[in-house]
Amino acid sequence: MGYSMSGAMEYLSSLLSHLSSLLWGWPMIILLLGTHIFLTIRLRCPQRYLWTAIKLSIRKDKGSKGDVSQFGALATALAATIGTGNIVGVATAVALGGPGAVLWCWLTGLFGISTKYAEGLLAVKYREKTPEGRMLGGPMYALEKGLGWKGMAILFAIFTAIASFGIGNTVQANAIATLTFETYDISPYITGIVIMLLTGAVVLGGIKSIARVCTMLVPFMAFFYVIGCIVILFMNGTYVWPALKLICESAFSPQAAGGGFVGGTVMMAARYGIARGLFSNESGMGSAPIVASAAQTRNPVRQALVSSSGTFWDTVVICALTGLVIVSSIIAYPDISYENGATLTKLAFSKIPYIGAPLLTFGLLTFAFSTILGWELYGERAVEYLGNLKKKENKTKYQPKNIYRVLYILAIFFGAVMNLTVVWNLADCMNALMAIPNLLSLLFLSGILVKETREYLWKNQLDKDMG
């Protein structure tokens, strides 16, 4: 029975790996980066308004309609994005695609700021208000209301609901369980149960409860993680510049990387770098707009700018620091093994005397836990869209979203004890399947994006209320 189960897991892992390779081939890379670059040009480089976006993110838009503050929406989106993609994901990209994957991950984030801006704009533009007064929105609403593509909207919602169990749930639980077991010898079963209980205590309070917890967690956890990265880079000071050169050269060169790395092709570096970049910042995937639609904002462009700042913090800053830490550490300490992403990150941080391993474990724990909370909201809203609950007065305890909550919490336990390869490959597949309909909506609704941006941003009317 054990052998049969092991064989089935190996077969599933192989199947998902092949599917992931197919989905993340050149067509997806061209579609994703092409959309990033197209929107950057069409929207006149929204990246240049980054400082304005950061200032807006910490202000309250008083008197505006919505469920949570702009910062609350941003914090929840960041909670869902700043997770194992930043820590284990970047290390996995380096292990599988070589150091050049770090540059591709960073470029995905830099150009992805425009895409995140566009997603946030459409989320507010096409959001709906329920009879109970809640705001619902996201790519499924933009697809249905903006383009009339209801079938595509349904597919996106289905992919989002499934993806929440991968990228937002089992991947995070698995990463936490792996590190706590290797660091403190705590059984993955115990870890899984503890995370289940903590998650259940928060998600039962709905979006306001999730946003409240994320608003407290995100600044705190990001600060300590960044400090840890800076300390390691200081310790690896002699190797930081060689690491930068190696990252840039390896991104476009198929030759062996050296310094303890296995040489990979440009395609491998691009594939894993872009996949992990998307996994980390989710620009183009369509998940963050779901919570952006609930923000208290006076017009779509204000929230679009706030949303775009999330990609900057997530990838342009945190993922870049992680990538430098990983590559410089492997050059500095050739004894570090690069075969497993979680182990690689742990070994790099263990070079900080006494507090390195605990700091990483704490960072991963808080990052991953907050991601679990954020993605529960995404999946729940997708299920709510599919169940069309906004038009029904179904008050029974068997509402689809309640069933989803129970299944989501239970999945945490199974994720904690699952095989990491299966989890990562499943996450990559779901990321791609979510991204395709969302990216198409952004391209086909680019005219609306330009119109709204011209009205509020280019005419310098950010304080204007939407009609």
Short mmCIF file of C-alpha atoms in Angstrom, two decimals:
data_model
loop_
_atom_site.label_atom_id
_atom_site.label_comp_id
_atom_site.label_asym_id
_atom_site.label_seq_id
_atom_site.Cartn_x
_atom_site.Cartn_y
_atom_site.Cartn_z
CA MET A 1 0.00 0.00 0.00
CA GLY A 2 2.87 2.36 0.92
CA TYR A 3 4.65 1.49 -2.32
CA SER A 4 1.50 2.11 -4.35
CA MET A 5 0.98 5.47 -2.68
CA SER A 6 4.62 6.40 -3.29
CA GLY A 7 4.32 5.37 -6.93
CA ALA A 8 1.11 7.38 -7.35
CA MET A 9 2.79 10.47 -5.87
CA GLU A 10 5.76 10.07 -8.20
CA TYR A 11 3.44 9.73 -11.18
CA LEU A 12 1.44 12.79 -10.09
CA SER A 13 4.64 14.78 -9.58
CA SER A 14 5.87 13.82 -13.04
CA LEU A 15 2.52 14.66 -14.64
CA LEU A 16 2.33 18.07 -12.98
CA SER A 17 5.95 18.77 -13.86
CA HIS A 18 5.25 18.12 -17.55
CA LEU A 19 2.08 20.22 -17.43
CA SER A 20 3.96 23.02 -15.70
CA SER A 21 6.68 22.92 -18.36
CA LEU A 22 4.03 23.10 -21.07
CA LEU A 23 2.15 25.99 -19.47
CA TRP A 24 5.34 27.91 -18.72
CA GLY A 25 6.80 27.59 -22.20
CA TRP A 26 7.67 30.49 -24.50
CA PRO A 27 4.00 31.34 -25.25
CA MET A 28 3.32 32.10 -21.56
CA ILE A 29 6.57 33.99 -21.11
CA ILE A 30 5.80 36.12 -24.17
CA LEU A 31 2.19 36.71 -23.02
CA LEU A 32 3.21 37.67 -19.48
CA LEU A 33 6.22 39.85 -20.20
CA GLY A 34 4.55 41.16 -23.34
CA THR A 35 1.56 42.34 -21.29
CA HIS A 36 3.85 43.93 -18.71
CA ILE A 37 5.78 45.83 -21.38
CA PHE A 38 2.69 46.70 -23.46
CA LEU A 39 0.89 48.19 -20.44
CA THR A 40 4.03 50.04 -19.36
CA ILE A 41 4.13 51.74 -22.77
CA ARG A 42 0.38 52.19 -23.23
CA LEU A 43 -0.09 53.68 -19.75
CA ARG A 44 3.00 55.91 -20.08
CA CYS A 45 5.06 54.09 -17.46
CA PRO A 46 2.98 54.08 -14.25
CA GLN A 47 6.22 53.19 -12.44
CA ARG A 48 7.12 56.89 -12.45
CA TYR A 49 4.21 57.57 -10.06
CA LEU A 50 5.61 55.16 -7.47
CA TRP A 51 6.21 57.82 -4.81
CA THR A 52 2.66 59.11 -5.25
CA ALA A 53 1.41 55.53 -4.91
CA ILE A 54 3.33 55.02 -1.67
CA LYS A 55 1.95 58.26 -0.19
CA LEU A 56 -1.61 57.32 -1.16
CA SER A 57 -1.23 53.88 0.42
CA ILE A 58 -0.82 55.32 3.92
CA ARG A 59 -3.67 57.82 3.68
CA LYS A 60 -7.31 57.19 4.48
CA ASP A 61 -9.71 58.08 1.69
CA LYS A 62 -12.38 59.46 4.01
CA GLY A 63 -15.99 59.24 2.91
CA SER A 64 -15.25 56.73 0.16
CA LYS A 65 -17.19 53.53 -0.42
CA GLY A 66 -15.59 50.23 0.45
CA ASP A 67 -15.10 47.56 3.11
CA VAL A 68 -11.48 48.20 4.18
CA SER A 69 -9.01 51.07 3.97
CA GLN A 70 -6.63 51.41 1.04
CA PHE A 71 -3.76 50.39 3.30
CA GLY A 72 -5.81 47.48 4.61
CA ALA A 73 -6.41 46.27 1.05
CA LEU A 74 -2.71 46.72 0.22
CA ALA A 75 -1.61 44.94 3.41
CA THR A 76 -3.92 42.01 2.67
CA ALA A 77 -2.63 41.79 -0.90
CA LEU A 78 0.96 41.99 0.34
CA ALA A 79 0.19 39.37 2.97
CA ALA A 80 -0.90 37.05 0.17
CA THR A 81 2.15 37.84 -1.98
CA ILE A 82 4.97 38.22 0.54
CA GLY A 83 5.37 34.58 1.42
CA THR A 84 7.38 31.53 0.45
CA GLY A 85 7.73 32.96 -3.05
CA ASN A 86 10.05 35.60 -1.61
CA ILE A 87 12.06 33.19 0.53
CA VAL A 88 11.85 29.62 -0.72
CA GLY A 89 10.58 30.52 -4.20
CA VAL A 90 13.59 32.65 -5.14
CA ALA A 91 15.94 29.98 -3.79
CA THR A 92 14.07 27.32 -5.78
CA ALA A 93 14.42 29.44 -8.93
CA VAL A 94 18.18 29.67 -8.35
CA ALA A 95 18.42 25.93 -7.68
CA LEU A 96 16.51 25.01 -10.86
CA GLY A 97 17.34 27.84 -13.24
CA GLY A 98 20.69 29.13 -12.04
CA PRO A 99 21.56 32.60 -10.69
CA GLY A 100 20.22 34.28 -13.84
CA ALA A 101 16.71 33.44 -12.66
CA VAL A 102 17.05 36.21 -10.05
CA LEU A 103 17.28 38.90 -12.76
CA TRP A 104 14.26 37.51 -14.61
CA CYS A 105 12.34 37.48 -11.33
CA TRP A 106 13.31 41.11 -10.69
CA LEU A 107 12.41 42.25 -14.22
CA THR A 108 9.05 40.53 -13.89
CA GLY A 109 8.41 42.66 -10.83
CA LEU A 110 9.69 45.92 -12.33
CA PHE A 111 7.49 45.73 -15.42
CA GLY A 112 4.76 44.00 -13.43
CA ILE A 113 4.09 47.26 -11.57
CA SER A 114 2.15 48.42 -14.66
CA THR A 115 0.11 45.24 -14.77
CA LYS A 116 -0.71 45.43 -11.06
CA TYR A 117 -1.81 49.03 -11.62
CA ALA A 118 -4.13 47.93 -14.45
CA GLU A 119 -5.59 45.08 -12.39
CA GLY A 120 -6.39 47.36 -9.47
CA LEU A 121 -8.04 49.91 -11.75
CA LEU A 122 -10.37 47.37 -13.40
CA ALA A 123 -11.17 45.80 -10.01
CA VAL A 124 -12.64 49.07 -8.72
CA LYS A 125 -14.13 50.06 -12.08
CA TYR A 126 -16.25 46.89 -12.37
CA ARG A 127 -16.89 46.02 -8.72
CA GLU A 128 -20.41 45.36 -7.46
CA LYS A 129 -22.15 46.14 -4.20
CA THR A 130 -24.09 43.32 -2.56
CA PRO A 131 -27.47 43.82 -0.85
CA GLU A 132 -25.56 43.51 2.44
CA GLY A 133 -23.32 46.44 1.44
CA ARG A 134 -20.13 44.47 0.70
CA MET A 135 -17.95 45.22 -2.34
CA LEU A 136 -17.15 42.33 -4.68
CA GLY A 137 -14.79 42.56 -7.61
CA GLY A 138 -11.83 41.10 -9.44
CA PRO A 139 -11.01 39.77 -12.90
CA MET A 140 -14.16 37.63 -13.08
CA TYR A 141 -16.26 40.80 -12.86
CA ALA A 142 -14.10 42.63 -15.40
CA LEU A 143 -14.34 39.67 -17.78
CA GLU A 144 -18.11 39.44 -17.43
CA LYS A 145 -19.09 43.13 -17.23
CA GLY A 146 -16.32 44.68 -19.27
CA LEU A 147 -16.02 42.15 -22.08
CA GLY A 148 -19.13 39.99 -21.78
CA TRP A 149 -16.96 36.88 -21.43
CA LYS A 150 -18.96 35.10 -18.75
CA GLY A 151 -17.55 31.68 -19.62
CA MET A 152 -14.00 32.98 -19.23
CA ALA A 153 -15.02 34.66 -15.97
CA ILE A 154 -16.28 31.34 -14.63
CA LEU A 155 -13.04 29.63 -15.65
CA PHE A 156 -11.00 32.26 -13.87
CA ALA A 157 -13.05 31.84 -10.69
CA ILE A 158 -12.61 28.06 -10.85
CA PHE A 159 -8.85 28.37 -11.34
CA THR A 160 -8.66 30.85 -8.46
CA ALA A 161 -10.56 28.58 -6.10
CA ILE A 162 -8.28 25.64 -6.98
CA ALA A 163 -5.14 27.80 -6.90
CA SER A 164 -5.95 28.98 -3.39
CA PHE A 165 -5.36 25.43 -2.17
CA GLY A 166 -1.95 25.38 -3.86
CA ILE A 167 -0.17 28.74 -3.92
CA GLY A 168 -2.00 30.13 -0.91
CA ASN A 169 -2.39 27.09 1.28
CA THR A 170 -0.48 23.83 0.88
CA VAL A 171 2.71 25.50 -0.43
CA GLN A 172 2.82 27.79 2.58
CA ALA A 173 2.02 25.06 5.10
CA ASN A 174 4.62 22.76 3.53
CA ALA A 175 7.34 25.41 3.71
CA ILE A 176 6.58 26.13 7.37
CA ALA A 177 6.51 22.43 8.27
CA THR A 178 9.79 21.74 6.44
CA LEU A 179 11.72 24.48 8.22
CA THR A 180 10.28 23.90 11.68
CA PHE A 181 11.08 20.19 11.37
CA GLU A 182 14.64 20.76 10.14
CA THR A 183 15.31 23.55 12.65
CA TYR A 184 13.46 22.43 15.77
CA ASP A 185 12.55 18.81 14.98
CA ILE A 186 8.84 19.60 15.34
CA SER A 187 6.60 17.05 13.64
CA PRO A 188 4.87 18.34 10.47
CA TYR A 189 1.65 16.90 11.89
CA ILE A 190 1.86 19.18 14.93
CA THR A 191 2.76 22.18 12.76
CA GLY A 192 -0.19 21.49 10.47
CA ILE A 193 -2.65 21.35 13.36
CA VAL A 194 -1.37 24.59 14.92
CA ILE A 195 -1.62 26.50 11.62
CA MET A 196 -5.11 25.12 11.07
CA LEU A 197 -6.31 26.45 14.41
CA LEU A 198 -4.73 29.88 13.95
CA THR A 199 -6.16 30.25 10.45
CA GLY A 200 -9.63 29.22 11.53
CA ALA A 201 -9.60 31.78 14.33
CA VAL A 202 -9.00 34.60 11.83
CA VAL A 203 -10.90 33.69 8.66
CA LEU A 204 -14.21 33.20 10.43
CA GLY A 205 -14.28 36.98 10.93
CA GLY A 206 -14.30 37.64 7.17
CA ILE A 207 -12.44 40.31 5.21
CA LYS A 208 -12.31 42.88 8.03
CA SER A 209 -10.74 40.38 10.41
CA ILE A 210 -8.24 39.23 7.78
CA ALA A 211 -7.33 42.82 6.83
CA ARG A 212 -6.90 43.78 10.48
CA VAL A 213 -4.46 40.93 11.18
CA CYS A 214 -2.56 41.50 7.92
CA THR A 215 -2.24 45.23 8.61
CA MET A 216 -0.47 44.39 11.86
CA LEU A 217 1.66 41.54 10.50
CA VAL A 218 2.93 42.82 7.14
CA PRO A 219 5.03 45.87 8.18
CA PHE A 220 6.42 44.00 11.18
CA MET A 221 7.45 40.84 9.35
CA ALA A 222 8.84 42.63 6.29
CA PHE A 223 11.02 44.92 8.43
CA PHE A 224 12.72 42.08 10.30
CA TYR A 225 13.23 40.01 7.17
CA VAL A 226 14.83 42.92 5.29
CA ILE A 227 17.13 43.62 8.26
CA GLY A 228 18.20 39.95 8.21
CA CYS A 229 18.99 40.13 4.48
CA ILE A 230 21.02 43.32 4.95
CA VAL A 231 23.06 41.69 7.75
CA ILE A 232 23.89 38.70 5.53
CA LEU A 233 24.85 40.96 2.61
CA PHE A 234 27.13 42.90 4.96
CA MET A 235 28.76 39.63 6.03
CA ASN A 236 29.10 38.62 2.38
CA GLY A 237 30.30 42.09 1.39
CA THR A 238 33.23 40.86 -0.71
CA TYR A 239 30.94 38.61 -2.75
CA VAL A 240 27.99 40.94 -3.38
CA TRP A 241 29.43 42.54 -6.53
CA PRO A 242 30.52 39.15 -8.01
CA ALA A 243 27.03 37.87 -7.23
CA LEU A 244 25.45 40.81 -9.08
CA LYS A 245 27.68 40.20 -12.11
CA LEU A 246 26.92 36.48 -12.07
CA ILE A 247 23.17 37.10 -11.88
CA CYS A 248 23.22 39.50 -14.84
CA GLU A 249 25.57 37.40 -16.99
CA SER A 250 23.78 34.12 -16.32
CA ALA A 251 20.38 35.56 -17.24
CA PHE A 252 21.45 35.84 -20.89
CA SER A 253 24.28 33.33 -21.15
CA PRO A 254 23.85 29.54 -21.46
CA GLN A 255 27.38 28.74 -20.27
CA ALA A 256 28.13 27.19 -16.90
CA ALA A 257 27.74 29.69 -14.13
CA GLY A 258 30.57 28.50 -11.91
CA GLY A 259 30.94 29.21 -8.22
CA GLY A 260 29.17 26.01 -7.21
CA PHE A 261 26.22 26.49 -9.57
CA VAL A 262 25.05 24.17 -12.29
CA GLY A 263 24.89 25.96 -15.63
CA GLY A 264 21.43 26.18 -17.21
CA THR A 265 19.96 27.48 -20.40
CA VAL A 266 18.59 30.98 -20.82
CA MET A 267 15.16 29.38 -21.19
CA MET A 268 15.51 27.62 -17.84
CA ALA A 269 16.62 30.81 -16.10
CA ALA A 270 13.79 32.80 -17.69
CA ARG A 271 11.17 30.14 -17.04
CA TYR A 272 11.90 29.65 -13.35
CA GLY A 273 12.67 33.32 -12.73
CA ILE A 274 9.44 34.52 -14.33
CA ALA A 275 7.36 31.73 -12.77
CA ARG A 276 8.73 32.47 -9.29
CA GLY A 277 8.42 36.21 -9.91
CA LEU A 278 4.74 35.78 -10.74
CA PHE A 279 4.33 33.41 -7.81
CA SER A 280 5.82 36.06 -5.56
CA ASN A 281 4.18 39.31 -6.73
CA GLU A 282 1.16 37.85 -8.59
CA SER A 283 1.21 40.69 -11.15
CA GLY A 284 -0.87 39.45 -14.04
CA MET A 285 -2.38 36.55 -12.15
CA GLY A 286 -5.48 38.45 -11.08
CA SER A 287 -5.57 37.54 -7.40
CA ALA A 288 -4.72 40.87 -5.73
CA PRO A 289 -7.52 42.79 -7.55
CA ILE A 290 -10.04 40.70 -5.62
CA VAL A 291 -9.13 42.46 -2.37
CA ALA A 292 -8.36 45.77 -4.12
CA SER A 293 -12.01 45.92 -5.15
CA ALA A 294 -13.01 46.14 -1.47
CA ALA A 295 -10.88 49.24 -0.78
CA GLN A 296 -12.34 52.54 0.34
CA THR A 297 -11.33 54.74 -2.58
CA ARG A 298 -12.89 57.69 -4.37
CA ASN A 299 -11.86 56.59 -7.87
CA PRO A 300 -10.30 53.55 -9.59
CA VAL A 301 -6.94 55.18 -10.30
CA ARG A 302 -6.16 55.94 -6.66
CA GLN A 303 -6.51 52.28 -5.71
CA ALA A 304 -4.68 51.25 -8.88
CA LEU A 305 -1.66 53.25 -7.78
CA VAL A 306 -1.82 51.84 -4.26
CA SER A 307 -2.01 48.31 -5.66
CA SER A 308 0.99 48.90 -7.93
CA SER A 309 3.18 49.77 -4.95
CA GLY A 310 2.70 46.23 -3.66
CA THR A 311 4.69 44.75 -6.54
CA PHE A 312 7.51 47.19 -5.87
CA TRP A 313 7.84 46.15 -2.22
CA ASP A 314 7.35 42.47 -2.91
CA THR A 315 9.64 41.82 -5.86
CA VAL A 316 11.74 44.86 -6.65
CA VAL A 317 12.86 45.09 -3.00
CA ILE A 318 12.33 41.86 -1.06
CA CYS A 319 12.89 39.29 -3.83
CA ALA A 320 15.96 41.19 -5.03
CA LEU A 321 17.45 41.12 -1.53
CA THR A 322 16.69 37.40 -1.21
CA GLY A 323 18.29 36.65 -4.57
CA LEU A 324 21.47 38.54 -3.64
CA VAL A 325 21.59 36.76 -0.29
CA ILE A 326 21.28 33.33 -1.91
CA VAL A 327 23.78 33.85 -4.74
CA SER A 328 26.39 35.69 -2.64
CA SER A 329 26.10 33.04 0.09
CA ILE A 330 26.73 30.18 -2.32
CA ILE A 331 29.78 31.97 -3.71
CA ALA A 332 31.02 32.79 -0.21
CA TYR A 333 30.29 29.35 1.24
CA PRO A 334 30.81 26.61 -1.40
CA ASP A 335 29.68 24.01 1.13
CA ILE A 336 26.06 25.21 0.80
CA SER A 337 23.85 22.76 -1.05
CA TYR A 338 21.64 24.29 -3.75
CA GLU A 339 19.49 21.25 -4.53
CA ASN A 340 16.50 22.23 -2.38
CA GLY A 341 15.07 25.74 -2.12
CA ALA A 342 13.98 25.60 1.54
CA THR A 343 17.25 24.01 2.69
CA LEU A 344 19.30 26.45 0.62
CA THR A 345 17.64 29.45 2.25
CA LYS A 346 18.03 27.95 5.71
CA LEU A 347 21.75 27.36 5.18
CA ALA A 348 22.26 30.90 3.90
CA PHE A 349 20.56 32.44 6.94
CA SER A 350 22.34 30.11 9.35
CA LYS A 351 25.53 32.04 8.60
CA ILE A 352 24.19 34.76 10.93
CA PRO A 353 25.47 33.60 14.35
CA TYR A 354 22.84 32.54 16.88
CA ILE A 355 19.82 34.38 15.45
CA GLY A 356 20.03 33.45 11.74
CA ALA A 357 17.97 30.27 11.77
CA PRO A 358 15.35 31.59 14.24
CA LEU A 359 15.03 34.80 12.21
CA LEU A 360 14.38 32.85 9.01
CA THR A 361 11.93 30.53 10.72
CA PHE A 362 10.05 33.47 12.22
CA GLY A 363 10.03 35.30 8.88
CA LEU A 364 8.80 32.27 6.98
CA LEU A 365 6.19 31.51 9.63
CA THR A 366 4.70 35.01 9.54
CA PHE A 367 5.05 35.39 5.75
CA ALA A 368 3.43 32.06 5.04
CA PHE A 369 0.69 32.45 7.65
CA SER A 370 -0.30 35.85 6.28
CA THR A 371 -0.32 34.38 2.76
CA ILE A 372 -2.69 31.66 3.91
CA LEU A 373 -5.04 34.33 5.24
CA GLY A 374 -4.94 36.47 2.11
CA TRP A 375 -5.53 33.58 -0.25
CA GLU A 376 -8.44 32.30 1.80
CA LEU A 377 -10.16 35.56 0.96
CA TYR A 378 -9.35 35.20 -2.75
CA GLY A 379 -10.66 31.67 -2.92
CA GLU A 380 -13.75 32.50 -0.89
CA ARG A 381 -14.66 35.39 -3.20
CA ALA A 382 -14.17 33.15 -6.23
CA VAL A 383 -16.47 30.54 -4.72
CA GLU A 384 -18.98 33.28 -3.88
CA TYR A 385 -18.94 34.43 -7.50
CA LEU A 386 -19.47 30.88 -8.73
CA GLY A 387 -22.33 30.37 -6.30
CA ASN A 388 -23.86 33.71 -7.32
CA LEU A 389 -24.63 34.31 -3.64
CA LYS A 390 -24.96 38.06 -4.10
CA LYS A 391 -28.36 37.46 -5.75
CA LYS A 392 -29.65 34.88 -3.31
CA GLU A 393 -30.97 35.02 0.22
CA ASN A 394 -29.49 31.70 1.24
CA LYS A 395 -28.88 32.06 4.95
CA THR A 396 -28.20 28.42 5.82
CA LYS A 397 -24.94 27.35 7.34
CA TYR A 398 -24.29 25.24 4.24
CA GLN A 399 -23.49 28.21 1.99
CA PRO A 400 -20.68 27.39 -0.48
CA LYS A 401 -18.32 29.89 1.14
CA ASN A 402 -18.76 28.16 4.52
CA ILE A 403 -17.99 24.78 2.98
CA TYR A 404 -14.98 26.33 1.26
CA ARG A 405 -13.69 27.70 4.56
CA VAL A 406 -13.81 24.27 6.16
CA LEU A 407 -12.06 22.58 3.22
CA TYR A 408 -9.43 25.33 3.08
CA ILE A 409 -8.59 24.97 6.76
CA LEU A 410 -8.39 21.17 6.49
CA ALA A 411 -6.10 21.42 3.44
CA ILE A 412 -3.50 23.17 5.59
CA PHE A 413 -2.85 19.95 7.48
CA PHE A 414 -2.40 17.89 4.31
CA GLY A 415 -0.14 20.57 2.85
CA ALA A 416 2.13 20.35 5.87
CA VAL A 417 2.87 16.68 5.20
CA MET A 418 2.80 16.64 1.38
CA ASN A 419 5.71 16.26 -1.03
CA LEU A 420 7.15 19.71 -1.85
CA THR A 421 7.73 18.94 -5.53
CA VAL A 422 4.09 18.08 -6.10
CA VAL A 423 2.98 21.24 -4.30
CA TRP A 424 5.25 23.58 -6.24
CA ASN A 425 4.36 22.07 -9.62
CA LEU A 426 0.65 22.30 -8.82
CA ALA A 427 1.11 25.94 -7.80
CA ASP A 428 2.93 26.75 -11.05
CA CYS A 429 0.15 25.15 -13.12
CA MET A 430 -2.62 27.05 -11.34
CA ASN A 431 -0.69 30.33 -11.60
CA ALA A 432 -0.56 29.96 -15.37
CA LEU A 433 -4.21 28.96 -15.73
CA MET A 434 -5.28 32.01 -13.69
CA ALA A 435 -2.97 34.35 -15.56
CA ILE A 436 -4.20 33.57 -19.08
CA PRO A 437 -7.81 34.88 -18.82
CA ASN A 438 -6.71 37.77 -16.61
CA LEU A 439 -3.99 38.91 -19.01
CA LEU A 440 -6.42 38.71 -21.91
CA SER A 441 -8.87 40.96 -20.04
CA LEU A 442 -6.12 43.52 -19.42
CA LEU A 443 -5.15 43.56 -23.09
CA PHE A 444 -8.69 43.80 -24.44
CA LEU A 445 -9.71 46.43 -21.88
CA SER A 446 -6.58 48.53 -22.34
CA GLY A 447 -8.71 51.27 -23.92
CA ILE A 448 -10.69 51.58 -20.68
CA LEU A 449 -7.43 51.66 -18.73
CA VAL A 450 -6.15 54.55 -20.83
CA LYS A 451 -9.46 56.44 -20.54
CA GLU A 452 -9.59 56.16 -16.73
CA THR A 453 -5.90 56.96 -16.36
CA ARG A 454 -6.24 60.04 -18.52
CA GLU A 455 -9.29 61.23 -16.55
CA TYR A 456 -7.79 60.96 -13.08
CA LEU A 457 -4.00 60.71 -13.36
CA TRP A 458 -2.79 62.49 -16.49
CA LYS A 459 -5.20 65.40 -15.86
CA ASN A 460 -3.98 65.54 -12.25
CA GLN A 461 -7.45 64.88 -10.76
CA LEU A 462 -6.67 62.13 -8.28
CA ASP A 463 -8.99 63.72 -5.72
CA LYS A 464 -11.97 63.59 -8.08
CA ASP A 465 -14.80 61.23 -7.15
CA MET A 466 -15.80 58.65 -9.71
CA GLY A 467 -19.08 59.21 -11.49
#
